[in-house]
Coordinates of C-alpha atoms in Angstrom, one line a residue:
X15 CA 18.1 -14.4 -9.0
X16 CA 21.5 -16.0 -9.3
X17 CA 23.2 -15.7 -5.9
X18 CA 26.3 -13.9 -7.2
X19 CA 26.9 -10.3 -6.3
X20 CA 29.5 -8.2 -8.2
X21 CA 30.9 -5.2 -6.3
X22 CA 32.3 -3.0 -9.0
X23 CA 34.7 -1.4 -6.5
X24 CA 36.2 -2.8 -3.3
X25 CA 33.8 -1.2 -0.9
X26 CA 31.4 -2.3 1.8
X27 CA 33.5 -5.1 3.3
X28 CA 31.0 -5.7 6.1
X29 CA 28.2 -6.1 3.5
X30 CA 30.4 -8.4 1.4
X31 CA 31.0 -10.5 4.5
X32 CA 27.3 -10.6 5.4
X33 CA 26.3 -11.7 1.9
X34 CA 28.9 -14.5 1.9
X35 CA 27.5 -15.6 5.2
X36 CA 24.1 -15.7 3.6
X37 CA 25.4 -18.1 0.9
X38 CA 26.1 -15.5 -1.9
X39 CA 29.2 -15.7 -4.1
X40 CA 30.8 -12.2 -3.9
X41 CA 33.0 -10.9 -6.7
X42 CA 35.0 -7.7 -6.1
X43 CA 36.3 -5.5 -8.9
X44 CA 38.7 -2.6 -9.3
X45 CA 36.2 0.1 -10.3
X46 CA 36.2 -0.9 -13.9
X47 CA 33.7 -3.2 -15.5
X48 CA 35.1 -6.8 -15.8
X49 CA 33.3 -8.7 -18.6
X50 CA 33.7 -12.1 -16.9
X51 CA 32.3 -10.8 -13.6
X52 CA 29.5 -9.0 -15.4
X53 CA 28.6 -12.3 -17.2
X54 CA 28.4 -14.2 -13.9
X55 CA 26.6 -11.8 -11.5
X56 CA 22.9 -11.8 -10.6
X57 CA 23.3 -8.5 -8.6
X58 CA 25.6 -5.5 -9.2
X59 CA 26.6 -2.9 -6.6
X60 CA 28.3 0.1 -8.1
X61 CA 29.4 3.7 -7.2
X62 CA 28.0 6.6 -9.2
X63 CA 31.1 7.3 -11.2
X64 CA 30.3 4.8 -13.9
X65 CA 27.6 4.8 -16.6
X66 CA 25.4 1.7 -17.0
X67 CA 24.0 1.7 -20.6
X68 CA 22.7 -1.0 -23.0
X69 CA 26.2 -2.0 -23.9
X70 CA 27.1 -2.8 -20.3
X71 CA 23.7 -4.6 -19.7
X72 CA 24.2 -6.8 -22.8
X73 CA 27.3 -8.2 -21.1
X74 CA 25.4 -9.1 -18.0
X75 CA 22.8 -11.8 -19.1
X76 CA 22.1 -13.0 -15.5
X77 CA 21.8 -9.5 -13.9
X78 CA 18.5 -9.0 -12.1
X79 CA 19.3 -6.4 -9.5
X80 CA 21.4 -3.3 -9.6
X81 CA 22.1 -1.2 -6.5
X82 CA 23.8 2.2 -6.9
X83 CA 25.8 2.7 -3.6
X84 CA 24.8 6.3 -3.4
X85 CA 21.8 8.5 -4.2
X86 CA 21.0 9.4 -7.8
X87 CA 20.5 7.2 -10.9
X88 CA 21.2 9.8 -13.7
X89 CA 24.1 7.6 -15.0
X90 CA 21.9 4.5 -15.2
X91 CA 19.8 3.8 -18.3
X92 CA 16.6 3.0 -16.3
X93 CA 14.4 2.2 -19.4
X94 CA 17.0 -0.2 -20.7
X95 CA 17.1 -1.9 -17.2
X96 CA 13.4 -2.1 -17.0
X97 CA 13.2 -3.6 -20.5
X98 CA 15.6 -6.4 -19.5
X99 CA 13.7 -7.0 -16.2
X100 CA 16.5 -5.5 -14.0
X101 CA 15.4 -3.9 -10.8
X102 CA 17.3 -0.7 -9.9
X103 CA 17.5 0.7 -6.4
X104 CA 19.5 3.3 -4.4
X105 CA 19.9 3.6 -0.7
X106 CA 17.8 6.7 -0.8
X107 CA 18.2 7.8 2.8
X108 CA 21.8 7.0 3.3
X109 CA 23.5 10.4 2.6
X110 CA 20.8 12.8 3.7
X111 CA 22.6 13.9 6.9
X112 CA 26.0 14.3 5.1
X113 CA 24.6 16.3 2.2
X114 CA 22.4 18.5 4.4
X115 CA 25.4 19.3 6.6
X116 CA 27.5 20.1 3.6
X117 CA 24.7 22.4 2.3
X118 CA 24.8 24.3 5.5
X119 CA 28.6 24.5 5.4
X120 CA 28.4 26.0 1.9
X121 CA 25.8 28.5 3.0
X122 CA 27.9 29.6 6.0
X123 CA 31.1 29.7 3.9
X124 CA 29.6 32.0 1.4
X125 CA 27.7 34.1 3.9
X126 CA 30.9 34.5 6.1
X127 CA 33.3 35.1 3.2
X128 CA 35.4 32.1 4.3
X129 CA 37.0 31.4 1.0
X130 CA 38.5 34.8 0.0
X131 CA 39.5 35.6 3.6
X132 CA 41.3 32.3 3.9
X133 CA 43.2 32.9 0.6
X134 CA 44.4 36.3 1.9
X135 CA 45.7 34.8 5.1
X136 CA 47.5 32.0 3.3
X137 CA 49.7 34.4 1.2
X138 CA 53.4 34.6 1.8
X139 CA 52.7 37.9 3.5
X140 CA 49.3 37.4 5.2
X141 CA 46.9 40.3 4.6
X142 CA 45.1 40.8 8.0
X143 CA 43.4 43.9 6.6
X144 CA 41.6 41.8 4.0
X145 CA 38.7 41.7 6.5
X146 CA 38.0 45.3 5.6
X147 CA 37.3 44.4 1.9
X148 CA 34.4 42.1 2.6
X149 CA 31.1 42.0 4.3
X150 CA 29.7 39.0 6.1
X151 CA 26.0 38.5 6.9
X152 CA 24.0 36.7 9.6
X153 CA 21.7 33.9 8.7
X154 CA 19.3 34.5 11.6
X155 CA 16.1 36.1 10.3
X156 CA 17.1 35.6 6.7
X157 CA 14.8 33.7 4.3
X158 CA 15.9 30.3 2.9
X159 CA 14.2 28.9 -0.2
X160 CA 14.5 25.2 -0.5
X161 CA 13.7 23.8 -4.0
X162 CA 12.9 20.2 -3.5
X163 CA 11.5 18.9 -0.2
X164 CA 12.6 15.3 -0.2
X165 CA 14.8 13.7 2.4
X166 CA 17.7 16.1 2.0
X167 CA 15.7 19.2 1.5
X168 CA 13.8 18.6 4.7
X169 CA 16.9 17.9 6.7
X170 CA 18.3 21.2 5.5
X171 CA 15.1 22.9 6.6
X172 CA 15.4 21.4 10.0
X173 CA 19.1 22.5 10.4
X174 CA 18.3 26.0 9.0
X175 CA 15.4 26.3 11.4
X176 CA 18.0 26.0 14.2
X177 CA 19.7 29.1 12.8
X178 CA 16.4 31.0 13.1
X179 CA 16.0 31.3 9.4
X180 CA 12.6 31.7 7.8
X181 CA 12.0 28.8 5.5
X182 CA 10.0 28.7 2.3
X183 CA 9.8 25.6 0.1
X184 CA 8.8 24.7 -3.4
X185 CA 8.1 21.1 -4.4
X186 CA 5.1 20.3 -6.7
X187 CA 5.2 16.7 -5.5
X188 CA 5.3 17.4 -1.8
X189 CA 2.5 16.0 0.4
X190 CA 1.5 19.1 2.4
X191 CA 0.3 17.0 5.3
X192 CA 3.9 15.8 5.9
X193 CA 5.5 19.3 5.7
X194 CA 6.7 20.7 9.1
X195 CA 4.9 23.9 10.3
X196 CA 8.1 25.9 10.0
X197 CA 8.2 25.5 6.2
X198 CA 6.0 27.8 4.2
X199 CA 5.1 26.1 0.9
X200 CA 4.9 28.3 -2.2
X201 CA 3.3 27.4 -5.5
X202 CA 6.1 28.1 -8.0
X203 CA 9.8 28.7 -8.4
X204 CA 9.0 32.3 -9.4
X205 CA 7.2 32.8 -6.0
X206 CA 10.3 31.5 -4.1
X207 CA 13.2 33.2 -5.8
X208 CA 12.4 36.9 -5.3
X209 CA 11.8 36.4 -1.6
X210 CA 14.9 34.4 -0.7
X211 CA 18.2 35.5 0.8
X212 CA 19.5 32.0 0.2
X213 CA 18.3 29.5 -2.5
X214 CA 19.3 25.9 -2.2
X215 CA 18.5 23.1 -4.7
X216 CA 17.6 19.6 -3.7
X217 CA 16.0 18.1 -6.9
X218 CA 16.7 15.0 -8.9
X219 CA 18.7 15.1 -12.1
X220 CA 17.2 14.4 -15.5
X221 CA 15.6 16.1 -18.4
X222 CA 12.7 17.4 -16.4
X223 CA 15.1 19.5 -14.2
X224 CA 17.8 20.3 -16.7
X225 CA 18.7 24.1 -16.5
X226 CA 16.1 24.6 -13.9
X227 CA 18.2 27.6 -12.9
X228 CA 19.1 29.8 -15.8
X229 CA 19.6 33.5 -16.5
X230 CA 15.8 34.2 -16.1
X231 CA 15.8 32.6 -12.7
X232 CA 19.0 34.2 -11.4
X233 CA 17.5 37.6 -12.4
X234 CA 14.6 37.0 -10.1
X235 CA 16.9 36.7 -7.1
X236 CA 18.0 39.5 -4.8
X237 CA 21.4 41.1 -5.6
X238 CA 22.3 40.1 -2.0
X239 CA 21.2 36.5 -2.4
X240 CA 23.3 33.4 -2.1
X241 CA 22.8 30.3 -4.4
X242 CA 23.6 26.8 -3.4
X243 CA 23.6 23.6 -5.4
X244 CA 24.4 20.2 -3.9
X245 CA 21.9 18.3 -6.1
X246 CA 23.1 17.7 -9.7
X247 CA 25.2 19.9 -12.1
X248 CA 22.8 19.7 -15.0
X249 CA 20.0 21.5 -13.1
X250 CA 22.0 24.7 -13.5
X251 CA 23.0 26.6 -16.6
X252 CA 26.6 27.2 -15.7
X253 CA 27.1 30.1 -18.1
X254 CA 24.1 31.8 -16.5
X255 CA 25.6 31.1 -13.1
X256 CA 28.9 32.6 -14.1
X257 CA 27.3 35.7 -15.5
X258 CA 25.1 36.1 -12.4
X259 CA 28.2 35.9 -10.2
X260 CA 30.5 37.9 -12.4
X261 CA 28.0 40.7 -13.0
X262 CA 26.9 40.8 -9.3
X263 CA 23.3 39.8 -10.2
X264 CA 23.6 37.7 -7.0
X265 CA 26.1 38.0 -4.2
X266 CA 27.6 34.5 -4.1
X267 CA 27.2 30.8 -4.6
X268 CA 28.3 27.5 -3.2
X269 CA 28.3 24.4 -5.4
X270 CA 29.3 20.8 -4.9
X271 CA 28.2 19.5 -8.4
X272 CA 29.1 20.6 -11.9
X273 CA 27.9 19.8 -15.4
X274 CA 31.2 18.3 -16.4
X275 CA 33.0 16.4 -13.7
X276 CA 35.8 16.7 -13.0
X277 CA 36.2 20.3 -13.7
X278 CA 38.4 21.1 -16.7
X279 CA 41.2 23.7 -16.6
X280 CA 40.0 27.0 -17.9
X281 CA 36.5 26.8 -16.5
X282 CA 35.7 30.5 -15.8
X283 CA 33.9 29.7 -12.6
X284 CA 37.2 28.7 -11.0
X285 CA 38.4 32.4 -11.1
X286 CA 35.4 33.8 -9.2
X287 CA 36.1 34.7 -5.5
X288 CA 32.4 34.9 -4.7
X289 CA 32.1 31.2 -5.5
X290 CA 32.8 28.4 -3.1
X291 CA 33.2 25.0 -4.8
X292 CA 33.8 21.4 -3.7
X293 CA 34.4 18.4 -5.9
X294 CA 31.1 16.4 -5.5
X295 CA 32.2 15.8 -1.9
X296 CA 29.0 16.3 0.1
X297 CA 28.2 12.6 0.6
X298 CA 31.8 11.6 1.0
X299 CA 31.7 10.6 4.7
X300 CA 32.3 7.2 6.3
X301 CA 28.9 7.4 7.9
X302 CA 27.0 7.9 4.7
X303 CA 29.0 5.3 2.9
X304 CA 28.4 2.8 5.7
X305 CA 24.6 3.4 5.6
X306 CA 24.6 3.0 1.8
X307 CA 26.5 -0.3 1.9
X308 CA 24.2 -1.7 4.6
X309 CA 21.1 -0.6 2.7
X310 CA 22.3 -2.1 -0.6
X311 CA 23.0 -5.4 1.2
X312 CA 19.6 -5.4 2.8
X313 CA 17.9 -4.8 -0.5
X314 CA 19.8 -7.6 -2.2
X315 CA 18.5 -9.9 0.5
X316 CA 15.0 -8.5 0.0
X317 CA 15.1 -9.1 -3.8
X318 CA 16.6 -12.6 -3.4
X319 CA 13.7 -13.4 -1.0
X320 CA 11.1 -12.4 -3.6
X321 CA 10.3 -9.0 -2.1
X322 CA 10.3 -5.6 -3.8
X323 CA 13.4 -3.7 -2.5
X324 CA 12.6 -0.8 -0.2
X325 CA 14.0 1.9 -2.5
X326 CA 13.4 0.3 -5.9
X327 CA 13.3 2.9 -8.7
X328 CA 11.5 0.9 -11.4
X329 CA 8.8 -1.6 -11.4
X330 CA 10.0 -5.0 -12.6
X331 CA 9.1 -8.6 -11.9
X332 CA 10.9 -10.0 -8.8
X333 CA 13.0 -13.1 -9.3

């Protein structure tokens, strides 16, 4: 691999410094693809806000390693990268704590009616009596269904266990021998949804999980249930979610990801007071970003040394 690394955005200064000390040329961009830098680089470090498709790859003839400085590769054309012999990796464990904590924050915000009560208190004439319009619930003793038991899903389980929640999980790829005793595995989504007081998604994006939650699935949930999505927007049919919330099929929802980001004006979900929404913010902590930058740097060194990067997504020749 050519020892030239292109950071699409000016992030990871400590990693940039480390790579320079290891003899790499480091190019730093402004967040937009620069054709001259693409043409020169052997490795590319990029945030998840930009798409990497064949058109981009054709402008990077020397590119051999691509690291997404966050988790998720749904904006990267993996088959096209593999075809060109480009290894793709993500710092898979970097944001687990941040996203799990954000998931718990959304669960608590919905369960405790934080959003509508805060709105009433921020009016010109604060409405203290608004507390009589809503009903909060305890998490202790409630059943949490975790869909997807990877790094983030398991961290959520551990945190929720601290709230004395009963935890069930569905993940067809999970190794049962590695699942903690406090998680009860179920065999299907339809087994999990009717039992849950809270449902939280932690699955990868892609065609296999597109619209995993739709009208049929929301109808399986309890009317008192809470739905959480900090995974990917496309795994939820947003119209079905709106209908479920508007028609009180479920009690509330908390989401950090949307089908179209950023949200466009006029999205009907915005008007629902039983929805708490954040702008794809769960992993936006300095701790998660620092871990991601360090792991990307380590994987660049691994690849340059002829080793398969720890969190490589695809199987390509090294070198």
